[in-house]
Amino acid sequence: MVQLRSLAHAVALIAIAAAAAVPLARHKSDPSHNGFNSNTNADPALKAALTGATSYNDRQAILFTNPPDASNITFSYINNTVTDGTGGTIALSTVNNFPALIGTEVAMAIGFVNPCGLNVPHSHPRANEILTVIQGKLIGGLILELNNGNTGHIVGQPAPAKGPIPQVTATLSNYTGMLFPQGETHFQFNPTCEPALFAAAFDSSDPGRTQIARNFFSNMPDEVLLASSGDLEVLDAKRIAEFRNNIPTAFAVIMEECAVSALHY
Ligand SMILES: *[C@@H]1O[C@H](CO)[C@@H](O)[C@H](O)[C@H]1NC(C)=O
Ligand SMILES: *[C@@H]1O[C@H](CO)[C@@H](O)[C@H](O)[C@H]1NC(C)=O
Ligand SMILES: *[C@@H]1O[C@H](CO)[C@@H](O)[C@H](O)[C@H]1NC(C)=O
Protein backbone atom coordinates (compact mmCIF):
# COMPACT_ATOMS: atom_id res chain seq x y z
CA MET A 1 0.00 0.00 0.00
CA VAL A 2 1.30 3.43 -0.93
CA GLN A 3 1.85 5.66 2.09
CA LEU A 4 1.89 9.41 1.57
CA ARG A 5 2.70 10.27 5.14
CA SER A 6 4.13 13.76 5.27
CA LEU A 7 3.44 16.96 7.08
CA ALA A 8 4.03 18.78 3.82
CA HIS A 9 0.93 17.09 2.44
CA ALA A 10 -1.12 18.22 5.38
CA VAL A 11 0.17 21.77 5.10
CA ALA A 12 -0.52 21.79 1.38
CA LEU A 13 -4.08 20.67 2.07
CA ILE A 14 -4.57 23.59 4.44
CA ALA A 15 -3.29 26.01 1.83
CA ILE A 16 -5.63 24.54 -0.78
CA ALA A 17 -8.60 24.76 1.56
CA ALA A 18 -7.75 28.35 2.45
CA ALA A 19 -7.59 29.28 -1.21
CA ALA A 20 -11.06 27.82 -1.81
CA ALA A 21 -12.81 30.75 -0.12
CA VAL A 22 -16.28 29.75 -1.30
CA PRO A 23 -16.62 25.98 -1.12
CA LEU A 24 -18.66 24.40 -3.91
CA ALA A 25 -21.29 21.90 -2.93
CA ARG A 26 -20.42 18.76 -4.89
CA HIS A 27 -21.08 16.37 -2.02
CA LYS A 28 -24.47 17.11 -0.53
CA SER A 29 -25.21 16.65 3.13
CA ASP A 30 -28.25 17.01 5.33
CA PRO A 31 -28.24 20.44 7.03
CA SER A 32 -30.19 19.04 10.00
CA HIS A 33 -27.36 16.68 10.93
CA ASN A 34 -25.55 16.47 14.22
CA GLY A 35 -22.74 18.83 13.36
CA PHE A 36 -20.87 16.71 10.86
CA ASN A 37 -20.90 16.40 7.14
CA SER A 38 -22.53 13.01 6.92
CA ASN A 39 -21.92 12.25 3.26
CA THR A 40 -21.21 8.56 2.83
CA ASN A 41 -22.16 8.34 -0.83
CA ALA A 42 -18.65 7.38 -1.82
CA ASP A 43 -18.57 4.77 -4.58
CA PRO A 44 -18.08 1.36 -2.88
CA ALA A 45 -16.43 -0.07 -6.01
CA LEU A 46 -13.87 2.71 -6.03
CA LYS A 47 -13.22 2.11 -2.33
CA ALA A 48 -12.76 -1.60 -2.90
CA ALA A 49 -10.45 -1.07 -5.87
CA LEU A 50 -8.24 1.40 -3.99
CA THR A 51 -8.12 -0.86 -0.95
CA GLY A 52 -6.68 -3.58 -3.18
CA ALA A 53 -4.12 -1.34 -4.91
CA THR A 54 -0.56 -2.33 -4.13
CA SER A 55 1.41 0.40 -5.89
CA TYR A 56 1.05 3.99 -6.91
CA ASN A 57 0.77 2.88 -10.52
CA ASP A 58 -2.21 0.74 -9.54
CA ARG A 59 -3.77 3.72 -7.79
CA GLN A 60 -3.26 5.93 -10.83
CA ALA A 61 -4.90 3.39 -13.09
CA ILE A 62 -7.93 3.33 -10.80
CA LEU A 63 -8.22 7.05 -10.10
CA PHE A 64 -7.39 8.59 -13.46
CA THR A 65 -9.21 6.67 -16.14
CA ASN A 66 -10.09 9.85 -17.92
CA PRO A 67 -7.28 12.46 -17.97
CA PRO A 68 -7.28 15.39 -17.57
CA ASP A 69 -10.38 14.90 -15.37
CA ALA A 70 -9.18 14.96 -11.73
CA SER A 71 -12.55 14.58 -10.06
CA ASN A 72 -11.59 11.35 -8.23
CA ILE A 73 -9.04 13.33 -6.21
CA THR A 74 -11.11 16.42 -5.48
CA PHE A 75 -13.48 16.95 -2.60
CA SER A 76 -15.73 19.95 -2.05
CA TYR A 77 -16.36 20.88 1.54
CA ILE A 78 -19.85 22.19 1.99
CA ASN A 79 -20.46 25.55 3.59
CA ASN A 80 -22.43 24.01 6.42
CA THR A 81 -23.11 27.32 8.14
CA VAL A 82 -26.27 27.04 10.19
CA THR A 83 -28.16 29.62 12.21
CA ASP A 84 -26.53 31.25 15.21
CA GLY A 85 -27.13 29.51 18.47
CA THR A 86 -26.38 26.06 17.10
CA GLY A 87 -22.66 26.13 17.73
CA GLY A 88 -21.37 25.17 14.33
CA THR A 89 -20.68 22.37 11.91
CA ILE A 90 -17.73 20.51 10.45
CA ALA A 91 -17.31 19.28 6.90
CA LEU A 92 -14.95 16.34 7.06
CA SER A 93 -13.19 14.29 4.41
CA THR A 94 -11.86 10.88 5.45
CA VAL A 95 -11.57 7.42 3.89
CA ASN A 96 -15.30 7.10 4.50
CA ASN A 97 -16.45 9.74 2.06
CA PHE A 98 -13.35 10.48 -0.03
CA PRO A 99 -11.99 7.17 -1.37
CA ALA A 100 -8.84 8.75 -2.84
CA LEU A 101 -7.59 9.06 0.76
CA ILE A 102 -7.41 5.27 1.03
CA GLY A 103 -3.70 4.45 1.14
CA THR A 104 -2.71 7.95 2.25
CA GLU A 105 -2.35 9.27 5.76
CA VAL A 106 -4.22 12.53 5.50
CA ALA A 107 -7.71 13.83 6.21
CA MET A 108 -9.16 17.31 6.36
CA ALA A 109 -11.87 19.23 8.14
CA ILE A 110 -13.41 22.61 7.40
CA GLY A 111 -15.18 23.98 10.46
CA PHE A 112 -17.82 26.67 10.66
CA VAL A 113 -18.02 27.91 14.23
CA ASN A 114 -20.86 30.26 15.02
CA PRO A 115 -20.64 33.15 17.49
CA CYS A 116 -20.23 31.67 20.99
CA GLY A 117 -19.89 28.22 19.42
CA LEU A 118 -17.94 25.52 21.23
CA ASN A 119 -16.46 22.50 19.49
CA VAL A 120 -16.83 20.38 22.61
CA PRO A 121 -13.85 18.61 24.24
CA HIS A 122 -12.81 15.64 22.16
CA SER A 123 -9.76 13.78 20.92
CA HIS A 124 -8.69 12.07 17.72
CA PRO A 125 -7.47 8.59 18.63
CA ARG A 126 -5.52 8.03 15.40
CA ALA A 127 -4.31 11.47 14.27
CA ASN A 128 -2.39 14.58 15.10
CA GLU A 129 -4.25 17.70 13.99
CA ILE A 130 -3.16 21.16 12.87
CA LEU A 131 -6.11 23.50 13.06
CA THR A 132 -5.69 26.84 11.32
CA VAL A 133 -8.13 29.72 11.65
CA ILE A 134 -8.92 31.19 8.23
CA GLN A 135 -11.54 33.72 9.26
CA GLY A 136 -12.59 35.13 12.63
CA LYS A 137 -11.18 34.11 15.98
CA LEU A 138 -11.09 30.93 18.06
CA ILE A 139 -9.73 29.97 21.44
CA GLY A 140 -7.89 26.67 21.18
CA GLY A 141 -7.56 24.63 24.37
CA LEU A 142 -5.46 21.53 25.00
CA ILE A 143 -5.70 19.54 28.21
CA LEU A 144 -2.29 18.21 29.19
CA GLU A 145 -1.52 14.57 29.73
CA LEU A 146 -0.61 13.48 33.25
CA ASN A 147 3.11 13.09 33.86
CA ASN A 148 4.58 9.65 34.15
CA GLY A 149 4.41 8.74 37.79
CA ASN A 150 1.14 10.61 38.21
CA THR A 151 -1.01 8.17 36.32
CA GLY A 152 -1.77 5.62 38.99
CA HIS A 153 -0.60 4.01 42.18
CA ILE A 154 2.78 2.75 41.05
CA VAL A 155 4.76 0.64 43.51
CA GLY A 156 7.47 2.74 45.14
CA GLN A 157 5.95 6.01 43.90
CA PRO A 158 3.94 8.52 45.93
CA ALA A 159 0.16 8.46 45.39
CA PRO A 160 -0.90 10.59 42.42
CA ALA A 161 -1.78 14.19 43.21
CA LYS A 162 -5.44 15.20 43.02
CA GLY A 163 -6.75 18.40 41.51
CA PRO A 164 -7.22 19.94 38.08
CA ILE A 165 -5.02 18.86 35.21
CA PRO A 166 -3.30 21.85 33.58
CA GLN A 167 -4.33 22.99 30.15
CA VAL A 168 -2.86 25.40 27.63
CA THR A 169 -4.88 27.84 25.55
CA ALA A 170 -4.21 30.18 22.66
CA THR A 171 -6.18 32.79 20.76
CA LEU A 172 -6.13 31.89 17.08
CA SER A 173 -6.89 34.28 14.23
CA ASN A 174 -5.45 35.45 10.94
CA TYR A 175 -4.13 32.07 9.71
CA THR A 176 -2.66 31.06 13.04
CA GLY A 177 -2.59 27.31 13.51
CA MET A 178 -2.43 25.14 16.61
CA LEU A 179 -1.26 21.57 16.98
CA PHE A 180 -3.53 19.14 18.79
CA PRO A 181 -1.43 16.00 19.36
CA GLN A 182 -2.87 12.59 18.66
CA GLY A 183 -5.18 11.29 21.34
CA GLU A 184 -5.09 14.41 23.51
CA THR A 185 -8.25 16.15 24.71
CA HIS A 186 -8.90 19.53 23.13
CA PHE A 187 -11.62 22.03 22.25
CA GLN A 188 -12.17 25.23 20.30
CA PHE A 189 -14.39 28.12 21.23
CA ASN A 190 -15.47 31.19 19.28
CA PRO A 191 -15.56 34.02 21.85
CA THR A 192 -16.75 36.65 19.36
CA CYS A 193 -20.00 37.72 17.76
CA GLU A 194 -18.72 36.88 14.26
CA PRO A 195 -18.60 33.41 12.69
CA ALA A 196 -15.21 31.73 12.47
CA LEU A 197 -13.87 29.41 9.80
CA PHE A 198 -11.08 26.88 10.27
CA ALA A 199 -9.24 24.29 8.21
CA ALA A 200 -7.78 21.32 10.03
CA ALA A 201 -5.40 18.71 8.63
CA PHE A 202 -4.98 15.22 10.12
CA ASP A 203 -2.11 12.78 9.62
CA SER A 204 -4.44 9.82 9.31
CA SER A 205 -7.08 9.16 6.67
CA ASP A 206 -9.25 7.81 9.50
CA PRO A 207 -8.62 10.19 12.44
CA GLY A 208 -11.74 9.31 14.46
CA ARG A 209 -13.28 11.45 17.17
CA THR A 210 -13.83 10.59 20.82
CA GLN A 211 -16.31 12.81 22.67
CA ILE A 212 -15.09 13.21 26.24
CA ALA A 213 -18.33 14.04 28.09
CA ARG A 214 -20.49 11.77 25.98
CA ASN A 215 -18.15 8.82 26.37
CA PHE A 216 -17.97 9.28 30.09
CA PHE A 217 -21.68 9.67 30.76
CA SER A 218 -23.19 7.48 28.05
CA ASN A 219 -23.43 3.92 29.16
CA MET A 220 -21.44 3.34 32.28
CA PRO A 221 -23.31 1.95 35.28
CA ASP A 222 -24.34 4.74 37.64
CA GLU A 223 -22.16 3.31 40.41
CA VAL A 224 -19.11 3.45 38.13
CA LEU A 225 -19.84 7.06 37.23
CA LEU A 226 -20.37 8.02 40.85
CA ALA A 227 -17.27 6.26 42.14
CA SER A 228 -15.04 7.65 39.39
CA SER A 229 -16.37 11.16 40.01
CA GLY A 230 -15.51 11.08 43.71
CA ASP A 231 -19.01 10.12 44.88
CA LEU A 232 -20.28 13.67 44.48
CA GLU A 233 -23.67 14.14 46.06
CA VAL A 234 -24.82 16.28 43.16
CA LEU A 235 -24.51 13.24 40.89
CA ASP A 236 -27.38 10.88 41.55
CA ALA A 237 -29.14 8.56 39.15
CA LYS A 238 -31.60 11.27 38.14
CA ARG A 239 -28.86 13.81 37.39
CA ILE A 240 -26.89 11.23 35.45
CA ALA A 241 -29.96 10.42 33.33
CA GLU A 242 -30.34 14.14 32.61
CA PHE A 243 -26.67 14.42 31.61
CA ARG A 244 -26.94 11.44 29.29
CA ASN A 245 -29.77 12.90 27.28
CA ASN A 246 -28.41 16.43 27.06
CA ILE A 247 -24.80 15.98 26.07
CA PRO A 248 -24.16 17.74 22.75
CA THR A 249 -23.01 15.65 19.81
CA ALA A 250 -20.26 17.96 18.62
CA PHE A 251 -21.06 21.62 19.13
CA ALA A 252 -22.49 23.63 21.98
CA VAL A 253 -22.97 27.30 22.70
CA ILE A 254 -21.66 29.24 25.69
CA MET A 255 -23.70 32.42 25.73
CA GLU A 256 -22.55 33.71 29.11
CA GLU A 257 -18.93 33.02 28.39
CA CYS A 258 -19.27 34.68 25.03
CA ALA A 259 -20.82 37.81 26.49
CA VAL A 260 -17.91 38.29 28.89
CA SER A 261 -15.20 36.78 26.74
CA ALA A 262 -13.32 40.05 26.53
CA LEU A 263 -12.65 39.69 30.24
CA HIS A 264 -11.43 36.11 29.95
CA TYR A 265 -9.37 35.97 26.79
C1 LIG B 1 -21.43 30.30 4.38
O1 LIG B 1 -22.80 30.48 4.15
C2 LIG B 1 -23.38 31.49 4.96
C3 LIG B 1 -24.89 31.42 4.77
O2 LIG B 1 -25.20 31.36 3.40
C4 LIG B 1 -22.77 32.83 4.59
O3 LIG B 1 -23.34 33.85 5.36
C5 LIG B 1 -21.28 32.75 4.87
O4 LIG B 1 -20.65 33.94 4.47
C6 LIG B 1 -20.65 31.57 4.15
N1 LIG B 1 -19.29 31.44 4.64
C7 LIG B 1 -18.27 31.26 3.84
C8 LIG B 1 -16.94 31.14 4.50
O5 LIG B 1 -18.38 31.19 2.63
C1 LIG C 1 -12.90 7.49 -11.04
O1 LIG C 1 -12.61 6.16 -10.72
C2 LIG C 1 -13.54 5.21 -11.22
C3 LIG C 1 -13.07 3.83 -10.77
O2 LIG C 1 -11.84 3.53 -11.33
C4 LIG C 1 -13.60 5.31 -12.74
O3 LIG C 1 -14.63 4.44 -13.21
C5 LIG C 1 -13.94 6.73 -13.14
O4 LIG C 1 -13.92 6.86 -14.54
C6 LIG C 1 -12.91 7.65 -12.54
N1 LIG C 1 -13.22 9.01 -12.90
C7 LIG C 1 -12.38 9.75 -13.61
C8 LIG C 1 -12.86 11.14 -13.90
O5 LIG C 1 -11.28 9.36 -13.96
C1 LIG D 1 -5.86 40.29 11.22
O1 LIG D 1 -4.97 40.99 10.40
C2 LIG D 1 -5.52 42.19 9.87
C3 LIG D 1 -4.51 42.77 8.88
O2 LIG D 1 -3.21 42.72 9.39
C4 LIG D 1 -5.84 43.14 11.01
O3 LIG D 1 -6.43 44.32 10.50
C5 LIG D 1 -6.83 42.47 11.92
O4 LIG D 1 -7.08 43.26 13.05
C6 LIG D 1 -6.31 41.12 12.39
N1 LIG D 1 -7.39 40.46 13.10
C7 LIG D 1 -7.22 39.91 14.29
C8 LIG D 1 -8.44 39.25 14.85
O5 LIG D 1 -6.17 39.89 14.88
CSV table of C-alpha atoms and ligand atoms in Angstrom, one decimal:
chain,number,residue,atom,x,y,z
A,1,MET,CA,0.0,0.0,0.0
A,2,VAL,CA,1.3,3.4,-0.9
A,3,GLN,CA,1.8,5.7,2.1
A,4,LEU,CA,1.9,9.4,1.6
A,5,ARG,CA,2.7,10.3,5.1
A,6,SER,CA,4.1,13.8,5.3
A,7,LEU,CA,3.4,17.0,7.1
A,8,ALA,CA,4.0,18.8,3.8
A,9,HIS,CA,0.9,17.1,2.4
A,10,ALA,CA,-1.1,18.2,5.4
A,11,VAL,CA,0.2,21.8,5.1
A,12,ALA,CA,-0.5,21.8,1.4
A,13,LEU,CA,-4.1,20.7,2.1
A,14,ILE,CA,-4.6,23.6,4.4
A,15,ALA,CA,-3.3,26.0,1.8
A,16,ILE,CA,-5.6,24.5,-0.8
A,17,ALA,CA,-8.6,24.8,1.6
A,18,ALA,CA,-7.8,28.3,2.4
A,19,ALA,CA,-7.6,29.3,-1.2
A,20,ALA,CA,-11.1,27.8,-1.8
A,21,ALA,CA,-12.8,30.7,-0.1
A,22,VAL,CA,-16.3,29.8,-1.3
A,23,PRO,CA,-16.6,26.0,-1.1
A,24,LEU,CA,-18.7,24.4,-3.9
A,25,ALA,CA,-21.3,21.9,-2.9
A,26,ARG,CA,-20.4,18.8,-4.9
A,27,HIS,CA,-21.1,16.4,-2.0
A,28,LYS,CA,-24.5,17.1,-0.5
A,29,SER,CA,-25.2,16.7,3.1
A,30,ASP,CA,-28.2,17.0,5.3
A,31,PRO,CA,-28.2,20.4,7.0
A,32,SER,CA,-30.2,19.0,10.0
A,33,HIS,CA,-27.4,16.7,10.9
A,34,ASN,CA,-25.5,16.5,14.2
A,35,GLY,CA,-22.7,18.8,13.4
A,36,PHE,CA,-20.9,16.7,10.9
A,37,ASN,CA,-20.9,16.4,7.1
A,38,SER,CA,-22.5,13.0,6.9
A,39,ASN,CA,-21.9,12.3,3.3
A,40,THR,CA,-21.2,8.6,2.8
A,41,ASN,CA,-22.2,8.3,-0.8
A,42,ALA,CA,-18.6,7.4,-1.8
A,43,ASP,CA,-18.6,4.8,-4.6
A,44,PRO,CA,-18.1,1.4,-2.9
A,45,ALA,CA,-16.4,-0.1,-6.0
A,46,LEU,CA,-13.9,2.7,-6.0
A,47,LYS,CA,-13.2,2.1,-2.3
A,48,ALA,CA,-12.8,-1.6,-2.9
A,49,ALA,CA,-10.4,-1.1,-5.9
A,50,LEU,CA,-8.2,1.4,-4.0
A,51,THR,CA,-8.1,-0.9,-0.9
A,52,GLY,CA,-6.7,-3.6,-3.2
A,53,ALA,CA,-4.1,-1.3,-4.9
A,54,THR,CA,-0.6,-2.3,-4.1
A,55,SER,CA,1.4,0.4,-5.9
A,56,TYR,CA,1.1,4.0,-6.9
A,57,ASN,CA,0.8,2.9,-10.5
A,58,ASP,CA,-2.2,0.7,-9.5
A,59,ARG,CA,-3.8,3.7,-7.8
A,60,GLN,CA,-3.3,5.9,-10.8
A,61,ALA,CA,-4.9,3.4,-13.1
A,62,ILE,CA,-7.9,3.3,-10.8
A,63,LEU,CA,-8.2,7.0,-10.1
A,64,PHE,CA,-7.4,8.6,-13.5
A,65,THR,CA,-9.2,6.7,-16.1
A,66,ASN,CA,-10.1,9.8,-17.9
A,67,PRO,CA,-7.3,12.5,-18.0
A,68,PRO,CA,-7.3,15.4,-17.6
A,69,ASP,CA,-10.4,14.9,-15.4
A,70,ALA,CA,-9.2,15.0,-11.7
A,71,SER,CA,-12.5,14.6,-10.1
A,72,ASN,CA,-11.6,11.3,-8.2
A,73,ILE,CA,-9.0,13.3,-6.2
A,74,THR,CA,-11.1,16.4,-5.5
A,75,PHE,CA,-13.5,16.9,-2.6
A,76,SER,CA,-15.7,20.0,-2.0
A,77,TYR,CA,-16.4,20.9,1.5
A,78,ILE,CA,-19.9,22.2,2.0
A,79,ASN,CA,-20.5,25.6,3.6
A,80,ASN,CA,-22.4,24.0,6.4
A,81,THR,CA,-23.1,27.3,8.1
A,82,VAL,CA,-26.3,27.0,10.2
A,83,THR,CA,-28.2,29.6,12.2
A,84,ASP,CA,-26.5,31.3,15.2
A,85,GLY,CA,-27.1,29.5,18.5
A,86,THR,CA,-26.4,26.1,17.1
A,87,GLY,CA,-22.7,26.1,17.7
A,88,GLY,CA,-21.4,25.2,14.3
A,89,THR,CA,-20.7,22.4,11.9
A,90,ILE,CA,-17.7,20.5,10.5
A,91,ALA,CA,-17.3,19.3,6.9
A,92,LEU,CA,-14.9,16.3,7.1
A,93,SER,CA,-13.2,14.3,4.4
A,94,THR,CA,-11.9,10.9,5.4
A,95,VAL,CA,-11.6,7.4,3.9
A,96,ASN,CA,-15.3,7.1,4.5
A,97,ASN,CA,-16.4,9.7,2.1
A,98,PHE,CA,-13.3,10.5,0.0
A,99,PRO,CA,-12.0,7.2,-1.4
A,100,ALA,CA,-8.8,8.7,-2.8
A,101,LEU,CA,-7.6,9.1,0.8
A,102,ILE,CA,-7.4,5.3,1.0
A,103,GLY,CA,-3.7,4.4,1.1
A,104,THR,CA,-2.7,8.0,2.3
A,105,GLU,CA,-2.4,9.3,5.8
A,106,VAL,CA,-4.2,12.5,5.5
A,107,ALA,CA,-7.7,13.8,6.2
A,108,MET,CA,-9.2,17.3,6.4
A,109,ALA,CA,-11.9,19.2,8.1
A,110,ILE,CA,-13.4,22.6,7.4
A,111,GLY,CA,-15.2,24.0,10.5
A,112,PHE,CA,-17.8,26.7,10.7
A,113,VAL,CA,-18.0,27.9,14.2
A,114,ASN,CA,-20.9,30.3,15.0
A,115,PRO,CA,-20.6,33.2,17.5
A,116,CYS,CA,-20.2,31.7,21.0
A,117,GLY,CA,-19.9,28.2,19.4
A,118,LEU,CA,-17.9,25.5,21.2
A,119,ASN,CA,-16.5,22.5,19.5
A,120,VAL,CA,-16.8,20.4,22.6
A,121,PRO,CA,-13.9,18.6,24.2
A,122,HIS,CA,-12.8,15.6,22.2
A,123,SER,CA,-9.8,13.8,20.9
A,124,HIS,CA,-8.7,12.1,17.7
A,125,PRO,CA,-7.5,8.6,18.6
A,126,ARG,CA,-5.5,8.0,15.4
A,127,ALA,CA,-4.3,11.5,14.3
A,128,ASN,CA,-2.4,14.6,15.1
A,129,GLU,CA,-4.2,17.7,14.0
A,130,ILE,CA,-3.2,21.2,12.9
A,131,LEU,CA,-6.1,23.5,13.1
A,132,THR,CA,-5.7,26.8,11.3
A,133,VAL,CA,-8.1,29.7,11.6
A,134,ILE,CA,-8.9,31.2,8.2
A,135,GLN,CA,-11.5,33.7,9.3
A,136,GLY,CA,-12.6,35.1,12.6
A,137,LYS,CA,-11.2,34.1,16.0
A,138,LEU,CA,-11.1,30.9,18.1
A,139,ILE,CA,-9.7,30.0,21.4
A,140,GLY,CA,-7.9,26.7,21.2
A,141,GLY,CA,-7.6,24.6,24.4
A,142,LEU,CA,-5.5,21.5,25.0
A,143,ILE,CA,-5.7,19.5,28.2
A,144,LEU,CA,-2.3,18.2,29.2
A,145,GLU,CA,-1.5,14.6,29.7
A,146,LEU,CA,-0.6,13.5,33.3
A,147,ASN,CA,3.1,13.1,33.9
A,148,ASN,CA,4.6,9.6,34.1
A,149,GLY,CA,4.4,8.7,37.8
A,150,ASN,CA,1.1,10.6,38.2
A,151,THR,CA,-1.0,8.2,36.3
A,152,GLY,CA,-1.8,5.6,39.0
A,153,HIS,CA,-0.6,4.0,42.2
A,154,ILE,CA,2.8,2.7,41.1
A,155,VAL,CA,4.8,0.6,43.5
A,156,GLY,CA,7.5,2.7,45.1
A,157,GLN,CA,6.0,6.0,43.9
A,158,PRO,CA,3.9,8.5,45.9
A,159,ALA,CA,0.2,8.5,45.4
A,160,PRO,CA,-0.9,10.6,42.4
A,161,ALA,CA,-1.8,14.2,43.2
A,162,LYS,CA,-5.4,15.2,43.0
A,163,GLY,CA,-6.8,18.4,41.5
A,164,PRO,CA,-7.2,19.9,38.1
A,165,ILE,CA,-5.0,18.9,35.2
A,166,PRO,CA,-3.3,21.9,33.6
A,167,GLN,CA,-4.3,23.0,30.1
A,168,VAL,CA,-2.9,25.4,27.6
A,169,THR,CA,-4.9,27.8,25.5
A,170,ALA,CA,-4.2,30.2,22.7
A,171,THR,CA,-6.2,32.8,20.8
A,172,LEU,CA,-6.1,31.9,17.1
A,173,SER,CA,-6.9,34.3,14.2
A,174,ASN,CA,-5.4,35.5,10.9
A,175,TYR,CA,-4.1,32.1,9.7
A,176,THR,CA,-2.7,31.1,13.0
A,177,GLY,CA,-2.6,27.3,13.5
A,178,MET,CA,-2.4,25.1,16.6
A,179,LEU,CA,-1.3,21.6,17.0
A,180,PHE,CA,-3.5,19.1,18.8
A,181,PRO,CA,-1.4,16.0,19.4
A,182,GLN,CA,-2.9,12.6,18.7
A,183,GLY,CA,-5.2,11.3,21.3
A,184,GLU,CA,-5.1,14.4,23.5
A,185,THR,CA,-8.2,16.2,24.7
A,186,HIS,CA,-8.9,19.5,23.1
A,187,PHE,CA,-11.6,22.0,22.2
A,188,GLN,CA,-12.2,25.2,20.3
A,189,PHE,CA,-14.4,28.1,21.2
A,190,ASN,CA,-15.5,31.2,19.3
A,191,PRO,CA,-15.6,34.0,21.9
A,192,THR,CA,-16.7,36.6,19.4
A,193,CYS,CA,-20.0,37.7,17.8
A,194,GLU,CA,-18.7,36.9,14.3
A,195,PRO,CA,-18.6,33.4,12.7
A,196,ALA,CA,-15.2,31.7,12.5
A,197,LEU,CA,-13.9,29.4,9.8
A,198,PHE,CA,-11.1,26.9,10.3
A,199,ALA,CA,-9.2,24.3,8.2
A,200,ALA,CA,-7.8,21.3,10.0
A,201,ALA,CA,-5.4,18.7,8.6
A,202,PHE,CA,-5.0,15.2,10.1
A,203,ASP,CA,-2.1,12.8,9.6
A,204,SER,CA,-4.4,9.8,9.3
A,205,SER,CA,-7.1,9.2,6.7
A,206,ASP,CA,-9.2,7.8,9.5
A,207,PRO,CA,-8.6,10.2,12.4
A,208,GLY,CA,-11.7,9.3,14.5
A,209,ARG,CA,-13.3,11.4,17.2
A,210,THR,CA,-13.8,10.6,20.8
A,211,GLN,CA,-16.3,12.8,22.7
A,212,ILE,CA,-15.1,13.2,26.2
A,213,ALA,CA,-18.3,14.0,28.1
A,214,ARG,CA,-20.5,11.8,26.0
A,215,ASN,CA,-18.1,8.8,26.4
A,216,PHE,CA,-18.0,9.3,30.1
A,217,PHE,CA,-21.7,9.7,30.8
A,218,SER,CA,-23.2,7.5,28.1
A,219,ASN,CA,-23.4,3.9,29.2
A,220,MET,CA,-21.4,3.3,32.3
A,221,PRO,CA,-23.3,1.9,35.3
A,222,ASP,CA,-24.3,4.7,37.6
A,223,GLU,CA,-22.2,3.3,40.4
A,224,VAL,CA,-19.1,3.4,38.1
A,225,LEU,CA,-19.8,7.1,37.2
A,226,LEU,CA,-20.4,8.0,40.8
A,227,ALA,CA,-17.3,6.3,42.1
A,228,SER,CA,-15.0,7.6,39.4
A,229,SER,CA,-16.4,11.2,40.0
A,230,GLY,CA,-15.5,11.1,43.7
A,231,ASP,CA,-19.0,10.1,44.9
A,232,LEU,CA,-20.3,13.7,44.5
A,233,GLU,CA,-23.7,14.1,46.1
A,234,VAL,CA,-24.8,16.3,43.2
A,235,LEU,CA,-24.5,13.2,40.9
A,236,ASP,CA,-27.4,10.9,41.6
A,237,ALA,CA,-29.1,8.6,39.2
A,238,LYS,CA,-31.6,11.3,38.1
A,239,ARG,CA,-28.9,13.8,37.4
A,240,ILE,CA,-26.9,11.2,35.4
A,241,ALA,CA,-30.0,10.4,33.3
A,242,GLU,CA,-30.3,14.1,32.6
A,243,PHE,CA,-26.7,14.4,31.6
A,244,ARG,CA,-26.9,11.4,29.3
A,245,ASN,CA,-29.8,12.9,27.3
A,246,ASN,CA,-28.4,16.4,27.1
A,247,ILE,CA,-24.8,16.0,26.1
A,248,PRO,CA,-24.2,17.7,22.7
A,249,THR,CA,-23.0,15.6,19.8
A,250,ALA,CA,-20.3,18.0,18.6
A,251,PHE,CA,-21.1,21.6,19.1
A,252,ALA,CA,-22.5,23.6,22.0
A,253,VAL,CA,-23.0,27.3,22.7
A,254,ILE,CA,-21.7,29.2,25.7
A,255,MET,CA,-23.7,32.4,25.7
A,256,GLU,CA,-22.5,33.7,29.1
A,257,GLU,CA,-18.9,33.0,28.4
A,258,CYS,CA,-19.3,34.7,25.0
A,259,ALA,CA,-20.8,37.8,26.5
A,260,VAL,CA,-17.9,38.3,28.9
A,261,SER,CA,-15.2,36.8,26.7
A,262,ALA,CA,-13.3,40.0,26.5
A,263,LEU,CA,-12.6,39.7,30.2
A,264,HIS,CA,-11.4,36.1,30.0
A,265,TYR,CA,-9.4,36.0,26.8
B,1,LIG,C1,-21.4,30.3,4.4
B,1,LIG,O1,-22.8,30.5,4.1
B,1,LIG,C2,-23.4,31.5,5.0
B,1,LIG,C3,-24.9,31.4,4.8
B,1,LIG,O2,-25.2,31.4,3.4
B,1,LIG,C4,-22.8,32.8,4.6
B,1,LIG,O3,-23.3,33.8,5.4
B,1,LIG,C5,-21.3,32.7,4.9
B,1,LIG,O4,-20.6,33.9,4.5
B,1,LIG,C6,-20.6,31.6,4.2
B,1,LIG,N1,-19.3,31.4,4.6
B,1,LIG,C7,-18.3,31.3,3.8
B,1,LIG,C8,-16.9,31.1,4.5
B,1,LIG,O5,-18.4,31.2,2.6
B,2,LIG,C1,-12.9,7.5,-11.0
B,2,LIG,O1,-12.6,6.2,-10.7
B,2,LIG,C2,-13.5,5.2,-11.2
B,2,LIG,C3,-13.1,3.8,-10.8
B,2,LIG,O2,-11.8,3.5,-11.3
B,2,LIG,C4,-13.6,5.3,-12.7
B,2,LIG,O3,-14.6,4.4,-13.2
B,2,LIG,C5,-13.9,6.7,-13.1
B,2,LIG,O4,-13.9,6.9,-14.5
B,2,LIG,C6,-12.9,7.7,-12.5
B,2,LIG,N1,-13.2,9.0,-12.9
B,2,LIG,C7,-12.4,9.8,-13.6
B,2,LIG,C8,-12.9,11.1,-13.9
B,2,LIG,O5,-11.3,9.4,-14.0
B,3,LIG,C1,-5.9,40.3,11.2
B,3,LIG,O1,-5.0,41.0,10.4
B,3,LIG,C2,-5.5,42.2,9.9
B,3,LIG,C3,-4.5,42.8,8.9
B,3,LIG,O2,-3.2,42.7,9.4
B,3,LIG,C4,-5.8,43.1,11.0
B,3,LIG,O3,-6.4,44.3,10.5
B,3,LIG,C5,-6.8,42.5,11.9
B,3,LIG,O4,-7.1,43.3,13.0
B,3,LIG,C6,-6.3,41.1,12.4
B,3,LIG,N1,-7.4,40.5,13.1
B,3,LIG,C7,-7.2,39.9,14.3
B,3,LIG,C8,-8.4,39.2,14.9
B,3,LIG,O5,-6.2,39.9,14.9
